[in-house]
Amino acid sequence: MRILAEPEWRARAQAHARRVGAWIEPHLSRRQDGHPHPVEDFLFTYYNFRPARLRRWHPGAGVVLAGAREFGPEYVDTPDGAVLDVATWRARREATLGWTAALLRATASRAPHFGCFGLHEWAMVYRTEEVRHAAQPLRLAPDEVAAVVEARGVRCSHFDAFRFFTEPARPLNVLQPSRERQTELEQPGCLHANMDLYKWAYKLTPLVPSELVADCFALAREIRAVDMRASPYDLRHLGYEPIEIETVAGRAVYASAQRDFAERAADLRLRLLGVIDAVTAG
C-alpha cells in the first residue's frame, strides 16, 4: 500500500477536476442548448460514462488516502485513511478484468496496420440516404463517395466500426468482424481500437487512476478529430480542415497521424495492463 498525504491527494483531485472540466463544461452547455458537436460531444454520447463519473477522482488500487473517511461506496476506512476495496471489486468483475486483459494483450502483440485510411466512415454513408451525422454536410456527392469506397476497398478490423456500415458496404470489407472475433482481430494501428482505450479505462474505474482515464480520453478526443476530418463529412464550418484520403497526399497525412496515435496508444495500453496485472496478482 502507498499512502498519499492529504494535501497531495487533494491537489491531484483538484487538478483532475480542472482538466476534465475543460471537456465536460462545454459539452453540458451544448447539451442544454440542444446544439451537439460531432467531434467534441462524441466521447460523451458514444461511450457510456457520465460526465459526473469522469469528473470524480480516484487514486487507483493500492493507494491509501491519508485523512480521508467515507470517500465513497467502493472504499473502506482504515487507521491510515480510505483505501479502495479491491477484493470486493474483483469478486464482482473478475470476468471483466480477464476479458479486458486478454484483448489489450492480444492487440499489443500484433504489428500495426496503416492501410485502412479511415474508409470505415465512408462505409457508414455508402449508398444510403440515412447518414449518421445528418446535420453535417458531405464534402463529396453520394456517387463520389461510393466511387472512392469501391475503388479503394475497405480494410476495417474493428467490430464497433463495422457494425455501423451500411448493408451494401459490408460485403466490400476485407474482413467480417464480429464481437466474438474482437480479441482475434483488433490491431494497434486501428484508430477505433486506440480510441477504445478510454472505454477500457473507465470500465476498470476505480481500479485505474483517474489521471490515466483522462489521458485515454485526451488521446481519444484527438483521434476523433482526425477520424472526422478524414471522413466524407465537411466540418470546415466547425474549424476542421478535411484530410482528403481520396488523394495520395491525404492518405499520407492520415497514415502519419495513425502512426503517431499508435505509438501513444501503445504506452496507454501498457499502463492499463500494468494496473490489471497488479490487481490480479494481489
Coordinates of C-alpha atoms in Angstrom, one line a residue:
M1 CA 0.0 0.0 0.0
R2 CA 1.2 3.5 -0.8
I3 CA 0.0 6.3 1.4
L4 CA -0.8 9.7 -0.1
A5 CA -0.7 12.7 2.2
E6 CA -3.9 14.7 2.3
P7 CA -2.5 17.8 0.6
E8 CA -1.1 15.7 -2.2
W9 CA -4.3 13.7 -3.0
R10 CA -6.5 16.8 -2.7
A11 CA -4.3 18.6 -5.1
R12 CA -4.4 15.7 -7.6
A13 CA -8.2 15.6 -7.3
Q14 CA -8.5 19.3 -7.9
A15 CA -6.1 19.1 -10.9
H16 CA -8.1 16.3 -12.4
A17 CA -11.4 18.2 -12.0
R18 CA -9.9 21.2 -13.8
R19 CA -8.5 19.1 -16.6
V20 CA -11.7 17.2 -17.4
G21 CA -13.9 20.2 -16.7
A22 CA -12.4 21.8 -19.8
W23 CA -14.1 19.0 -21.8
I24 CA -17.2 18.4 -19.6
E25 CA -18.5 22.0 -19.2
P26 CA -18.7 22.9 -22.9
H27 CA -20.4 19.5 -23.5
L28 CA -23.0 20.2 -20.8
S29 CA -23.7 23.6 -22.2
R30 CA -24.2 22.3 -25.7
R31 CA -26.5 19.6 -24.4
Q32 CA -28.6 22.1 -22.6
D33 CA -28.8 24.4 -25.7
G34 CA -29.5 21.4 -28.0
H35 CA -26.5 22.0 -30.3
P36 CA -24.5 18.8 -30.4
H37 CA -21.0 18.8 -31.7
P38 CA -20.0 15.9 -33.9
V39 CA -16.4 15.8 -32.6
E40 CA -16.4 17.3 -29.1
D41 CA -19.5 15.5 -27.9
F42 CA -18.8 12.1 -29.4
L43 CA -17.0 10.6 -26.4
F44 CA -19.8 11.6 -24.1
T45 CA -22.6 10.2 -26.3
Y46 CA -21.0 7.1 -27.9
Y47 CA -19.4 5.9 -24.7
N48 CA -21.4 5.0 -21.6
F49 CA -19.6 7.1 -18.9
R50 CA -21.4 10.0 -17.4
P51 CA -19.6 13.4 -17.1
A52 CA -20.0 13.2 -13.3
R53 CA -18.2 9.9 -13.2
L54 CA -15.4 11.3 -15.4
R55 CA -15.0 14.2 -13.1
R56 CA -14.9 12.1 -9.9
W57 CA -11.2 11.4 -9.0
H58 CA -9.9 8.1 -7.9
P59 CA -6.3 7.3 -6.9
G60 CA -6.3 3.8 -8.2
A61 CA -5.8 0.4 -6.5
G62 CA -3.4 0.1 -3.6
V63 CA -3.4 3.8 -2.6
V64 CA -4.4 4.9 0.9
L65 CA -5.8 8.5 1.1
A66 CA -4.5 9.8 4.4
G67 CA -7.1 11.6 6.4
A68 CA -10.0 10.5 4.2
R69 CA -13.1 8.9 5.6
E70 CA -16.2 7.6 3.8
F71 CA -14.5 8.5 0.5
G72 CA -17.1 6.5 -1.5
P73 CA -19.0 3.2 -1.6
E74 CA -16.1 1.4 -3.2
Y75 CA -13.7 2.4 -0.3
V76 CA -13.1 1.2 3.2
D77 CA -11.8 3.2 6.0
T78 CA -8.5 2.1 7.7
P79 CA -6.5 3.7 10.6
D80 CA -4.3 5.3 7.9
G81 CA -7.2 6.6 5.7
A82 CA -9.5 5.4 3.0
V83 CA -8.5 2.7 0.5
L84 CA -10.2 1.1 -2.4
D85 CA -11.8 -2.3 -1.6
V86 CA -10.1 -4.2 -4.4
A87 CA -11.2 -7.6 -3.2
T88 CA -14.9 -6.8 -3.4
W89 CA -14.5 -5.1 -6.8
R90 CA -12.5 -8.2 -8.2
A91 CA -15.2 -10.6 -6.9
R92 CA -17.9 -8.7 -8.8
R93 CA -15.9 -8.0 -12.0
E94 CA -13.4 -10.9 -12.4
A95 CA -14.7 -11.7 -15.9
T96 CA -14.3 -8.1 -17.0
L97 CA -10.7 -8.0 -15.8
G98 CA -9.8 -11.2 -17.6
W99 CA -11.5 -10.3 -20.9
T100 CA -10.1 -6.8 -21.0
A101 CA -6.6 -8.0 -20.2
A102 CA -6.8 -10.6 -23.0
L103 CA -8.0 -8.0 -25.5
L104 CA -5.3 -5.5 -24.6
R105 CA -2.5 -8.1 -24.6
A106 CA -3.6 -9.6 -28.0
T107 CA -3.8 -6.1 -29.5
A108 CA -0.4 -5.1 -28.2
S109 CA 1.2 -8.3 -29.6
R110 CA 0.3 -7.6 -33.2
A111 CA 2.1 -5.4 -35.7
P112 CA 0.1 -2.3 -36.5
H113 CA -1.6 -1.9 -40.0
F114 CA -1.8 1.6 -41.5
G115 CA -3.6 0.9 -44.8
C116 CA -7.2 1.5 -44.0
F117 CA -7.1 5.3 -44.5
G118 CA -10.3 5.9 -42.5
L119 CA -12.6 4.4 -45.0
H120 CA -14.8 3.0 -42.2
E121 CA -16.5 6.4 -42.0
W122 CA -17.1 6.3 -45.8
A123 CA -18.6 2.8 -45.5
M124 CA -21.1 4.2 -43.0
V125 CA -22.6 6.6 -45.6
Y126 CA -22.1 4.3 -48.6
R127 CA -25.2 4.2 -50.9
T128 CA -27.6 5.4 -48.2
E129 CA -29.7 8.5 -47.6
E130 CA -29.7 7.9 -43.8
V131 CA -26.3 9.1 -42.8
R132 CA -25.3 9.1 -39.1
H133 CA -24.5 12.8 -38.8
A134 CA -27.4 14.1 -40.9
A135 CA -26.9 17.6 -39.6
Q136 CA -23.4 17.8 -41.2
P137 CA -22.9 18.3 -45.0
L138 CA -20.9 15.9 -47.1
R139 CA -18.0 17.3 -49.0
L140 CA -18.5 14.9 -51.9
A141 CA -21.6 13.9 -53.7
P142 CA -23.0 10.4 -52.7
D143 CA -21.9 9.0 -56.1
E144 CA -18.4 10.3 -55.5
V145 CA -18.3 8.8 -52.0
A146 CA -19.4 5.4 -53.4
A147 CA -16.7 5.6 -56.1
V148 CA -14.0 6.1 -53.5
V149 CA -15.2 3.2 -51.5
E150 CA -15.4 0.9 -54.5
A151 CA -12.0 2.0 -55.9
R152 CA -10.1 1.6 -52.7
G153 CA -12.0 -1.1 -50.8
V154 CA -12.4 -1.3 -47.1
R155 CA -10.0 -2.9 -44.6
C156 CA -11.7 -2.5 -41.2
S157 CA -10.8 -4.9 -38.4
H158 CA -12.9 -3.2 -35.7
F159 CA -16.3 -4.6 -35.0
D160 CA -17.7 -1.4 -33.4
A161 CA -17.0 0.5 -36.5
F162 CA -18.0 -2.3 -38.9
R163 CA -21.4 -2.7 -37.2
F164 CA -22.3 0.8 -38.4
F165 CA -21.5 0.1 -42.1
T166 CA -24.4 0.3 -44.5
E167 CA -25.7 -3.1 -45.7
P168 CA -24.3 -2.5 -49.2
A169 CA -20.8 -1.7 -47.7
R170 CA -20.4 -4.8 -45.6
P171 CA -19.5 -7.2 -48.4
L172 CA -16.8 -4.7 -49.6
N173 CA -14.9 -5.1 -46.3
V174 CA -11.9 -7.5 -46.5
L175 CA -12.8 -8.8 -43.0
Q176 CA -16.2 -9.5 -41.4
P177 CA -15.5 -8.6 -37.8
S178 CA -17.8 -9.8 -35.0
R179 CA -17.9 -9.3 -31.2
E180 CA -16.8 -13.0 -30.9
R181 CA -13.7 -12.3 -33.0
Q182 CA -12.8 -9.0 -31.4
T183 CA -9.8 -10.3 -29.5
E184 CA -8.6 -12.2 -32.6
L185 CA -8.8 -9.2 -35.0
E186 CA -8.0 -6.0 -33.2
Q187 CA -4.7 -4.4 -34.1
P188 CA -2.8 -1.4 -32.6
G189 CA -2.9 0.7 -35.8
C190 CA -6.7 1.0 -35.7
L191 CA -7.9 4.4 -34.7
H192 CA -11.1 3.0 -33.1
A193 CA -9.1 0.4 -31.1
N194 CA -6.9 3.1 -29.8
M195 CA -9.9 5.4 -29.1
D196 CA -11.5 2.5 -27.1
L197 CA -8.6 2.6 -24.6
Y198 CA -10.8 5.2 -22.9
K199 CA -13.6 2.7 -22.7
W200 CA -11.4 0.0 -21.1
A201 CA -10.0 2.6 -18.7
Y202 CA -13.4 3.8 -17.4
K203 CA -14.8 0.2 -17.3
L204 CA -12.0 -0.5 -14.8
T205 CA -12.7 2.6 -12.7
P206 CA -12.0 3.0 -9.8
L207 CA -9.1 0.5 -10.1
V208 CA -7.5 2.8 -12.7
P209 CA -6.1 6.1 -11.5
S210 CA -8.3 8.9 -12.9
E211 CA -5.2 10.6 -14.4
L212 CA -4.9 7.5 -16.7
V213 CA -8.6 7.6 -17.6
A214 CA -8.1 11.3 -18.5
D215 CA -5.0 10.5 -20.6
C216 CA -7.1 8.0 -22.6
F217 CA -9.9 10.5 -23.0
A218 CA -7.4 13.1 -24.3
L219 CA -6.0 10.7 -26.9
A220 CA -9.5 9.5 -27.9
R221 CA -10.5 13.2 -28.4
E222 CA -7.6 13.8 -30.8
I223 CA -8.3 10.6 -32.6
R224 CA -12.0 11.5 -33.1
A225 CA -11.0 14.8 -34.7
V226 CA -8.8 13.0 -37.2
D227 CA -11.4 10.4 -37.8
M228 CA -14.0 13.0 -38.8
R229 CA -11.5 15.1 -40.8
A230 CA -10.8 12.1 -42.9
S231 CA -14.5 11.3 -43.3
P232 CA -16.6 12.4 -46.2
Y233 CA -18.3 15.0 -43.9
D234 CA -17.4 18.6 -44.4
L235 CA -16.7 20.2 -41.0
R236 CA -14.8 23.3 -42.1
H237 CA -17.6 25.4 -40.6
L238 CA -16.5 24.0 -37.3
G239 CA -12.8 24.6 -37.8
Y240 CA -11.8 21.2 -39.1
E241 CA -9.9 21.1 -42.3
P242 CA -10.5 17.8 -44.3
I243 CA -7.9 15.2 -44.7
E244 CA -8.7 14.2 -48.3
I245 CA -7.9 10.5 -48.1
E246 CA -9.2 10.1 -51.7
T247 CA -5.9 11.7 -52.7
V248 CA -2.3 10.4 -52.3
A249 CA -1.4 13.5 -50.2
G250 CA -4.4 13.0 -48.0
R251 CA -3.6 9.3 -47.4
A252 CA -0.1 10.2 -46.4
V253 CA -1.3 12.7 -43.8
Y254 CA -3.8 10.2 -42.4
A255 CA -1.2 7.4 -42.2
S256 CA 1.2 9.7 -40.4
A257 CA -1.4 10.6 -37.8
Q258 CA -2.3 7.0 -37.5
R259 CA 1.3 6.1 -36.7
D260 CA 1.6 8.8 -34.0
F261 CA -1.7 7.6 -32.4
A262 CA -0.4 4.0 -32.4
E263 CA 2.8 5.0 -30.6
R264 CA 1.0 7.0 -27.9
A265 CA -1.7 4.3 -27.5
A266 CA 0.9 1.6 -27.0
D267 CA 2.1 3.4 -23.8
L268 CA -1.5 3.8 -22.5
R269 CA -2.3 0.1 -23.3
L270 CA 0.8 -1.0 -21.3
R271 CA -0.2 1.3 -18.4
L272 CA -3.7 -0.3 -18.3
L273 CA -2.2 -3.8 -18.4
G274 CA 0.1 -2.8 -15.6
V275 CA -3.0 -1.9 -13.5
I276 CA -4.7 -5.1 -14.3
D277 CA -1.6 -7.3 -13.6
A278 CA -1.0 -5.6 -10.3
V279 CA -4.6 -6.1 -9.2
T280 CA -4.9 -9.7 -10.4
A281 CA -1.5 -10.6 -8.8
G282 CA -2.5 -9.1 -5.4

